[in-house]
Amino acid sequence: MEKDLLEALGQHLVWRIGRAEEEEVLVVRVGLASATPRFRELPRLLNIPDAEVARLAKEGRVRVEWVEG
């Protein structure tokens, strides 16, 4: 049941992944599609290559942020 719920919810989520501008932290921002305009108001995330994503994740330098609309 949880898997079905997550799959249904996943259709309504948006996300952004990148490195915080002034931190060595991988930031994963997630929110409902209705929160999309709010993503533009948050501090910029830098695009990074997959290798850097993997390195930061391996080092435990990950922050998940829920974005509300």
mmCIF file of N, CA, C and O in Angstrom:
data_model
loop_
_atom_site.group_PDB
_atom_site.id
_atom_site.type_symbol
_atom_site.label_atom_id
_atom_site.label_comp_id
_atom_site.label_asym_id
_atom_site.label_seq_id
_atom_site.Cartn_x
_atom_site.Cartn_y
_atom_site.Cartn_z
ATOM 1 N N MET A 1 0.820 -1.196 0.000
ATOM 2 C CA MET A 1 0.000 0.000 0.000
ATOM 3 C C MET A 1 0.862 1.257 0.000
ATOM 4 O O MET A 1 0.578 2.193 -0.720
ATOM 5 N N GLU A 2 1.922 1.323 0.809
ATOM 6 C CA GLU A 2 2.770 2.508 0.854
ATOM 7 C C GLU A 2 3.403 2.793 -0.502
ATOM 8 O O GLU A 2 3.523 3.944 -0.900
ATOM 9 N N LYS A 3 3.816 1.748 -1.210
ATOM 10 C CA LYS A 3 4.424 1.933 -2.527
ATOM 11 C C LYS A 3 3.427 2.589 -3.475
ATOM 12 O O LYS A 3 3.778 3.512 -4.204
ATOM 13 N N ASP A 4 2.183 2.132 -3.461
ATOM 14 C CA ASP A 4 1.158 2.726 -4.322
ATOM 15 C C ASP A 4 0.928 4.188 -3.962
ATOM 16 O O ASP A 4 0.786 5.038 -4.843
ATOM 17 N N LEU A 5 0.903 4.481 -2.692
ATOM 18 C CA LEU A 5 0.705 5.851 -2.234
ATOM 19 C C LEU A 5 1.859 6.741 -2.679
ATOM 20 O O LEU A 5 1.651 7.851 -3.175
ATOM 21 N N LEU A 6 3.081 6.250 -2.535
ATOM 22 C CA LEU A 6 4.241 7.023 -2.955
ATOM 23 C C LEU A 6 4.249 7.257 -4.464
ATOM 24 O O LEU A 6 4.575 8.352 -4.923
ATOM 25 N N GLU A 7 3.875 6.251 -5.228
ATOM 26 C CA GLU A 7 3.825 6.415 -6.674
ATOM 27 C C GLU A 7 2.764 7.433 -7.071
ATOM 28 O O GLU A 7 2.988 8.269 -7.946
ATOM 29 N N ALA A 8 1.631 7.394 -6.416
ATOM 30 C CA ALA A 8 0.567 8.357 -6.706
ATOM 31 C C ALA A 8 1.000 9.765 -6.313
ATOM 32 O O ALA A 8 0.778 10.725 -7.055
ATOM 33 N N LEU A 9 1.634 9.907 -5.171
ATOM 34 C CA LEU A 9 2.097 11.204 -4.707
ATOM 35 C C LEU A 9 3.224 11.724 -5.595
ATOM 36 O O LEU A 9 3.301 12.918 -5.885
ATOM 37 N N GLY A 10 4.075 10.834 -6.052
ATOM 38 C CA GLY A 10 5.213 11.212 -6.882
ATOM 39 C C GLY A 10 4.816 11.955 -8.139
ATOM 40 O O GLY A 10 5.575 12.788 -8.646
ATOM 41 N N GLN A 11 3.649 11.729 -8.638
ATOM 42 C CA GLN A 11 3.167 12.421 -9.833
ATOM 43 C C GLN A 11 2.891 13.892 -9.560
ATOM 44 O O GLN A 11 2.750 14.683 -10.486
ATOM 45 N N HIS A 12 2.806 14.271 -8.290
ATOM 46 C CA HIS A 12 2.469 15.637 -7.918
ATOM 47 C C HIS A 12 3.629 16.386 -7.279
ATOM 48 O O HIS A 12 3.457 17.486 -6.781
ATOM 49 N N LEU A 13 4.819 15.761 -7.294
ATOM 50 C CA LEU A 13 5.983 16.371 -6.665
ATOM 51 C C LEU A 13 6.924 16.978 -7.697
ATOM 52 O O LEU A 13 7.026 16.504 -8.819
ATOM 53 N N VAL A 14 7.609 18.040 -7.285
ATOM 54 C CA VAL A 14 8.700 18.606 -8.070
ATOM 55 C C VAL A 14 9.921 18.636 -7.167
ATOM 56 O O VAL A 14 9.801 18.672 -5.944
ATOM 57 N N TRP A 15 11.097 18.624 -7.764
ATOM 58 C CA TRP A 15 12.306 18.645 -6.958
ATOM 59 C C TRP A 15 13.414 19.351 -7.709
ATOM 60 O O TRP A 15 13.377 19.505 -8.920
ATOM 61 N N ARG A 16 14.399 19.761 -6.949
ATOM 62 C CA ARG A 16 15.603 20.404 -7.472
ATOM 63 C C ARG A 16 16.755 19.880 -6.641
ATOM 64 O O ARG A 16 16.677 19.814 -5.415
ATOM 65 N N ILE A 17 17.826 19.501 -7.319
ATOM 66 C CA ILE A 17 19.005 18.966 -6.639
ATOM 67 C C ILE A 17 20.212 19.781 -7.084
ATOM 68 O O ILE A 17 20.385 20.045 -8.277
ATOM 69 N N GLY A 18 21.034 20.179 -6.132
ATOM 70 C CA GLY A 18 22.248 20.919 -6.456
ATOM 71 C C GLY A 18 23.053 21.180 -5.206
ATOM 72 O O GLY A 18 22.674 20.791 -4.105
ATOM 73 N N ARG A 19 24.169 21.866 -5.382
ATOM 74 C CA ARG A 19 25.019 22.206 -4.242
ATOM 75 C C ARG A 19 24.676 23.615 -3.782
ATOM 76 O O ARG A 19 24.480 24.521 -4.584
ATOM 77 N N ALA A 20 24.581 23.771 -2.482
ATOM 78 C CA ALA A 20 24.345 25.089 -1.920
ATOM 79 C C ALA A 20 25.498 25.997 -2.333
ATOM 80 O O ALA A 20 26.653 25.572 -2.355
ATOM 81 N N GLU A 21 25.198 27.256 -2.658
ATOM 82 C CA GLU A 21 26.228 28.173 -3.168
ATOM 83 C C GLU A 21 27.401 28.346 -2.222
ATOM 84 O O GLU A 21 28.547 28.381 -2.652
ATOM 85 N N GLU A 22 27.145 28.466 -0.938
ATOM 86 C CA GLU A 22 28.223 28.778 -0.006
ATOM 87 C C GLU A 22 28.534 27.635 0.955
ATOM 88 O O GLU A 22 29.167 27.854 1.985
ATOM 89 N N GLU A 23 28.090 26.422 0.610
ATOM 90 C CA GLU A 23 28.325 25.260 1.470
ATOM 91 C C GLU A 23 28.713 24.067 0.611
ATOM 92 O O GLU A 23 28.330 23.984 -0.544
ATOM 93 N N GLU A 24 29.440 23.162 1.193
ATOM 94 C CA GLU A 24 29.747 21.894 0.527
ATOM 95 C C GLU A 24 28.671 20.890 0.921
ATOM 96 O O GLU A 24 28.946 19.881 1.583
ATOM 97 N N VAL A 25 27.422 21.170 0.539
ATOM 98 C CA VAL A 25 26.284 20.333 0.910
ATOM 99 C C VAL A 25 25.422 20.110 -0.321
ATOM 100 O O VAL A 25 25.122 21.055 -1.061
ATOM 101 N N LEU A 26 25.034 18.872 -0.526
ATOM 102 C CA LEU A 26 24.085 18.535 -1.573
ATOM 103 C C LEU A 26 22.689 18.816 -1.028
ATOM 104 O O LEU A 26 22.310 18.289 0.012
ATOM 105 N N VAL A 27 21.944 19.661 -1.704
ATOM 106 C CA VAL A 27 20.611 20.028 -1.256
ATOM 107 C C VAL A 27 19.584 19.398 -2.189
ATOM 108 O O VAL A 27 19.699 19.503 -3.418
ATOM 109 N N VAL A 28 18.613 18.728 -1.602
ATOM 110 C CA VAL A 28 17.503 18.149 -2.352
ATOM 111 C C VAL A 28 16.252 18.879 -1.890
ATOM 112 O O VAL A 28 15.847 18.747 -0.736
ATOM 113 N N ARG A 29 15.683 19.674 -2.773
ATOM 114 C CA ARG A 29 14.439 20.392 -2.453
ATOM 115 C C ARG A 29 13.283 19.654 -3.091
ATOM 116 O O ARG A 29 13.317 19.336 -4.278
ATOM 117 N N VAL A 30 12.263 19.416 -2.298
ATOM 118 C CA VAL A 30 11.090 18.671 -2.757
ATOM 119 C C VAL A 30 9.847 19.423 -2.319
ATOM 120 O O VAL A 30 9.799 19.964 -1.209
ATOM 121 N N GLY A 31 8.847 19.434 -3.166
ATOM 122 C CA GLY A 31 7.580 20.055 -2.797
ATOM 123 C C GLY A 31 6.487 19.632 -3.756
ATOM 124 O O GLY A 31 6.753 18.993 -4.780
ATOM 125 N N LEU A 32 5.273 19.971 -3.414
ATOM 126 C CA LEU A 32 4.155 19.702 -4.310
ATOM 127 C C LEU A 32 4.257 20.624 -5.519
ATOM 128 O O LEU A 32 4.837 21.714 -5.445
ATOM 129 N N ALA A 33 3.679 20.210 -6.626
ATOM 130 C CA ALA A 33 3.724 21.017 -7.842
ATOM 131 C C ALA A 33 3.176 22.419 -7.596
ATOM 132 O O ALA A 33 3.644 23.387 -8.197
ATOM 133 N N SER A 34 2.237 22.549 -6.709
ATOM 134 C CA SER A 34 1.668 23.868 -6.400
ATOM 135 C C SER A 34 2.694 24.805 -5.767
ATOM 136 O O SER A 34 2.504 26.017 -5.735
ATOM 137 N N ALA A 35 3.813 24.268 -5.278
ATOM 138 C CA ALA A 35 4.861 25.079 -4.653
ATOM 139 C C ALA A 35 5.924 25.528 -5.649
ATOM 140 O O ALA A 35 6.875 26.210 -5.261
ATOM 141 N N THR A 36 5.766 25.204 -6.915
ATOM 142 C CA THR A 36 6.777 25.527 -7.920
ATOM 143 C C THR A 36 7.216 26.991 -7.887
ATOM 144 O O THR A 36 8.420 27.267 -7.927
ATOM 145 N N PRO A 37 6.307 27.971 -7.798
ATOM 146 C CA PRO A 37 6.762 29.367 -7.753
ATOM 147 C C PRO A 37 7.676 29.659 -6.561
ATOM 148 O O PRO A 37 8.592 30.483 -6.658
ATOM 149 N N ARG A 38 7.494 28.979 -5.472
ATOM 150 C CA ARG A 38 8.299 29.198 -4.260
ATOM 151 C C ARG A 38 9.756 28.777 -4.472
ATOM 152 O O ARG A 38 10.668 29.365 -3.891
ATOM 153 N N PHE A 39 9.988 27.782 -5.329
ATOM 154 C CA PHE A 39 11.357 27.333 -5.605
ATOM 155 C C PHE A 39 12.214 28.485 -6.112
ATOM 156 O O PHE A 39 13.392 28.577 -5.781
ATOM 157 N N ARG A 40 11.635 29.385 -6.915
ATOM 158 C CA ARG A 40 12.393 30.512 -7.474
ATOM 159 C C ARG A 40 12.787 31.528 -6.410
ATOM 160 O O ARG A 40 13.707 32.311 -6.614
ATOM 161 N N GLU A 41 12.101 31.548 -5.290
ATOM 162 C CA GLU A 41 12.384 32.509 -4.224
ATOM 163 C C GLU A 41 13.498 32.049 -3.285
ATOM 164 O O GLU A 41 14.009 32.840 -2.503
ATOM 165 N N LEU A 42 13.864 30.783 -3.357
ATOM 166 C CA LEU A 42 14.873 30.226 -2.453
ATOM 167 C C LEU A 42 16.278 30.490 -2.989
ATOM 168 O O LEU A 42 16.463 30.730 -4.182
ATOM 169 N N PRO A 43 17.285 30.437 -2.113
ATOM 170 C CA PRO A 43 18.669 30.629 -2.573
ATOM 171 C C PRO A 43 19.014 29.650 -3.699
ATOM 172 O O PRO A 43 18.565 28.498 -3.703
ATOM 173 N N ARG A 44 19.808 30.131 -4.607
ATOM 174 C CA ARG A 44 20.188 29.371 -5.794
ATOM 175 C C ARG A 44 20.977 28.112 -5.436
ATOM 176 O O ARG A 44 21.806 28.135 -4.523
ATOM 177 N N LEU A 45 20.725 27.049 -6.184
ATOM 178 C CA LEU A 45 21.517 25.828 -6.082
ATOM 179 C C LEU A 45 22.376 25.716 -7.331
ATOM 180 O O LEU A 45 21.910 25.977 -8.444
ATOM 181 N N LEU A 46 23.627 25.324 -7.149
ATOM 182 C CA LEU A 46 24.544 25.173 -8.271
ATOM 183 C C LEU A 46 24.394 23.792 -8.890
ATOM 184 O O LEU A 46 24.282 22.788 -8.176
ATOM 185 N N ASN A 47 24.391 23.743 -10.202
ATOM 186 C CA ASN A 47 24.405 22.454 -10.894
ATOM 187 C C ASN A 47 25.764 21.813 -10.672
ATOM 188 O O ASN A 47 26.795 22.498 -10.730
ATOM 189 N N ILE A 48 25.769 20.520 -10.418
ATOM 190 C CA ILE A 48 27.029 19.819 -10.192
ATOM 191 C C ILE A 48 27.008 18.492 -10.942
ATOM 192 O O ILE A 48 25.947 17.921 -11.183
ATOM 193 N N PRO A 49 28.180 17.999 -11.311
ATOM 194 C CA PRO A 49 28.250 16.715 -12.019
ATOM 195 C C PRO A 49 27.882 15.544 -11.103
ATOM 196 O O PRO A 49 27.963 15.646 -9.872
ATOM 197 N N ASP A 50 27.499 14.453 -11.726
ATOM 198 C CA ASP A 50 27.098 13.258 -10.983
ATOM 199 C C ASP A 50 28.167 12.792 -10.006
ATOM 200 O O ASP A 50 27.851 12.327 -8.910
ATOM 201 N N ALA A 51 29.426 12.922 -10.388
ATOM 202 C CA ALA A 51 30.511 12.476 -9.507
ATOM 203 C C ALA A 51 30.512 13.275 -8.199
ATOM 204 O O ALA A 51 30.751 12.729 -7.122
ATOM 205 N N GLU A 52 30.211 14.580 -8.274
ATOM 206 C CA GLU A 52 30.169 15.387 -7.063
ATOM 207 C C GLU A 52 28.937 15.058 -6.226
ATOM 208 O O GLU A 52 28.990 15.036 -5.003
ATOM 209 N N VAL A 53 27.827 14.776 -6.897
ATOM 210 C CA VAL A 53 26.621 14.336 -6.172
ATOM 211 C C VAL A 53 26.953 13.080 -5.381
ATOM 212 O O VAL A 53 26.656 12.977 -4.188
ATOM 213 N N ALA A 54 27.593 12.125 -6.045
ATOM 214 C CA ALA A 54 27.943 10.863 -5.396
ATOM 215 C C ALA A 54 28.903 11.084 -4.230
ATOM 216 O O ALA A 54 28.742 10.481 -3.162
ATOM 217 N N ARG A 55 29.890 11.960 -4.404
ATOM 218 C CA ARG A 55 30.867 12.227 -3.341
ATOM 219 C C ARG A 55 30.191 12.840 -2.117
ATOM 220 O O ARG A 55 30.408 12.384 -0.985
ATOM 221 N N LEU A 56 29.363 13.857 -2.334
ATOM 222 C CA LEU A 56 28.694 14.510 -1.210
ATOM 223 C C LEU A 56 27.754 13.539 -0.495
ATOM 224 O O LEU A 56 27.676 13.532 0.734
ATOM 225 N N ALA A 57 27.052 12.719 -1.262
ATOM 226 C CA ALA A 57 26.158 11.735 -0.649
ATOM 227 C C ALA A 57 26.945 10.724 0.168
ATOM 228 O O ALA A 57 26.563 10.385 1.293
ATOM 229 N N LYS A 58 28.061 10.247 -0.378
ATOM 230 C CA LYS A 58 28.896 9.272 0.329
ATOM 231 C C LYS A 58 29.443 9.853 1.633
ATOM 232 O O LYS A 58 29.553 9.155 2.639
ATOM 233 N N GLU A 59 29.751 11.145 1.621
ATOM 234 C CA GLU A 59 30.272 11.811 2.813
ATOM 235 C C GLU A 59 29.161 12.200 3.795
ATOM 236 O O GLU A 59 29.439 12.724 4.869
ATOM 237 N N GLY A 60 27.911 11.962 3.417
ATOM 238 C CA GLY A 60 26.793 12.297 4.296
ATOM 239 C C GLY A 60 26.465 13.781 4.317
ATOM 240 O O GLY A 60 25.796 14.256 5.222
ATOM 241 N N ARG A 61 26.932 14.502 3.330
ATOM 242 C CA ARG A 61 26.697 15.954 3.257
ATOM 243 C C ARG A 61 25.461 16.212 2.395
ATOM 244 O O ARG A 61 25.558 16.752 1.290
ATOM 245 N N VAL A 62 24.309 15.822 2.917
ATOM 246 C CA VAL A 62 23.042 15.946 2.187
ATOM 247 C C VAL A 62 22.015 16.603 3.102
ATOM 248 O O VAL A 62 21.907 16.251 4.280
ATOM 249 N N ARG A 63 21.280 17.548 2.538
ATOM 250 C CA ARG A 63 20.192 18.190 3.281
ATOM 251 C C ARG A 63 18.942 18.148 2.402
ATOM 252 O O ARG A 63 18.975 18.562 1.249
ATOM 253 N N VAL A 64 17.869 17.620 2.965
ATOM 254 C CA VAL A 64 16.589 17.577 2.251
ATOM 255 C C VAL A 64 15.720 18.708 2.790
ATOM 256 O O VAL A 64 15.579 18.861 4.005
ATOM 257 N N GLU A 65 15.162 19.492 1.879
ATOM 258 C CA GLU A 65 14.308 20.613 2.253
ATOM 259 C C GLU A 65 12.929 20.430 1.630
ATOM 260 O O GLU A 65 12.812 20.194 0.433
ATOM 261 N N TRP A 66 11.895 20.534 2.442
ATOM 262 C CA TRP A 66 10.519 20.489 1.953
ATOM 263 C C TRP A 66 10.108 21.923 1.617
ATOM 264 O O TRP A 66 10.229 22.826 2.450
ATOM 265 N N VAL A 67 9.625 22.126 0.409
ATOM 266 C CA VAL A 67 9.233 23.462 -0.044
ATOM 267 C C VAL A 67 7.719 23.546 -0.020
ATOM 268 O O VAL A 67 7.044 22.757 -0.677
ATOM 269 N N GLU A 68 7.222 24.495 0.748
ATOM 270 C CA GLU A 68 5.778 24.690 0.830
ATOM 271 C C GLU A 68 5.366 25.841 -0.069
ATOM 272 O O GLU A 68 6.101 26.794 -0.234
ATOM 273 N N GLY A 69 4.181 25.731 -0.625
ATOM 274 C CA GLY A 69 3.680 26.764 -1.536
ATOM 275 C C GLY A 69 2.904 27.835 -0.869
ATOM 276 O O GLY A 69 2.671 27.961 0.255
#
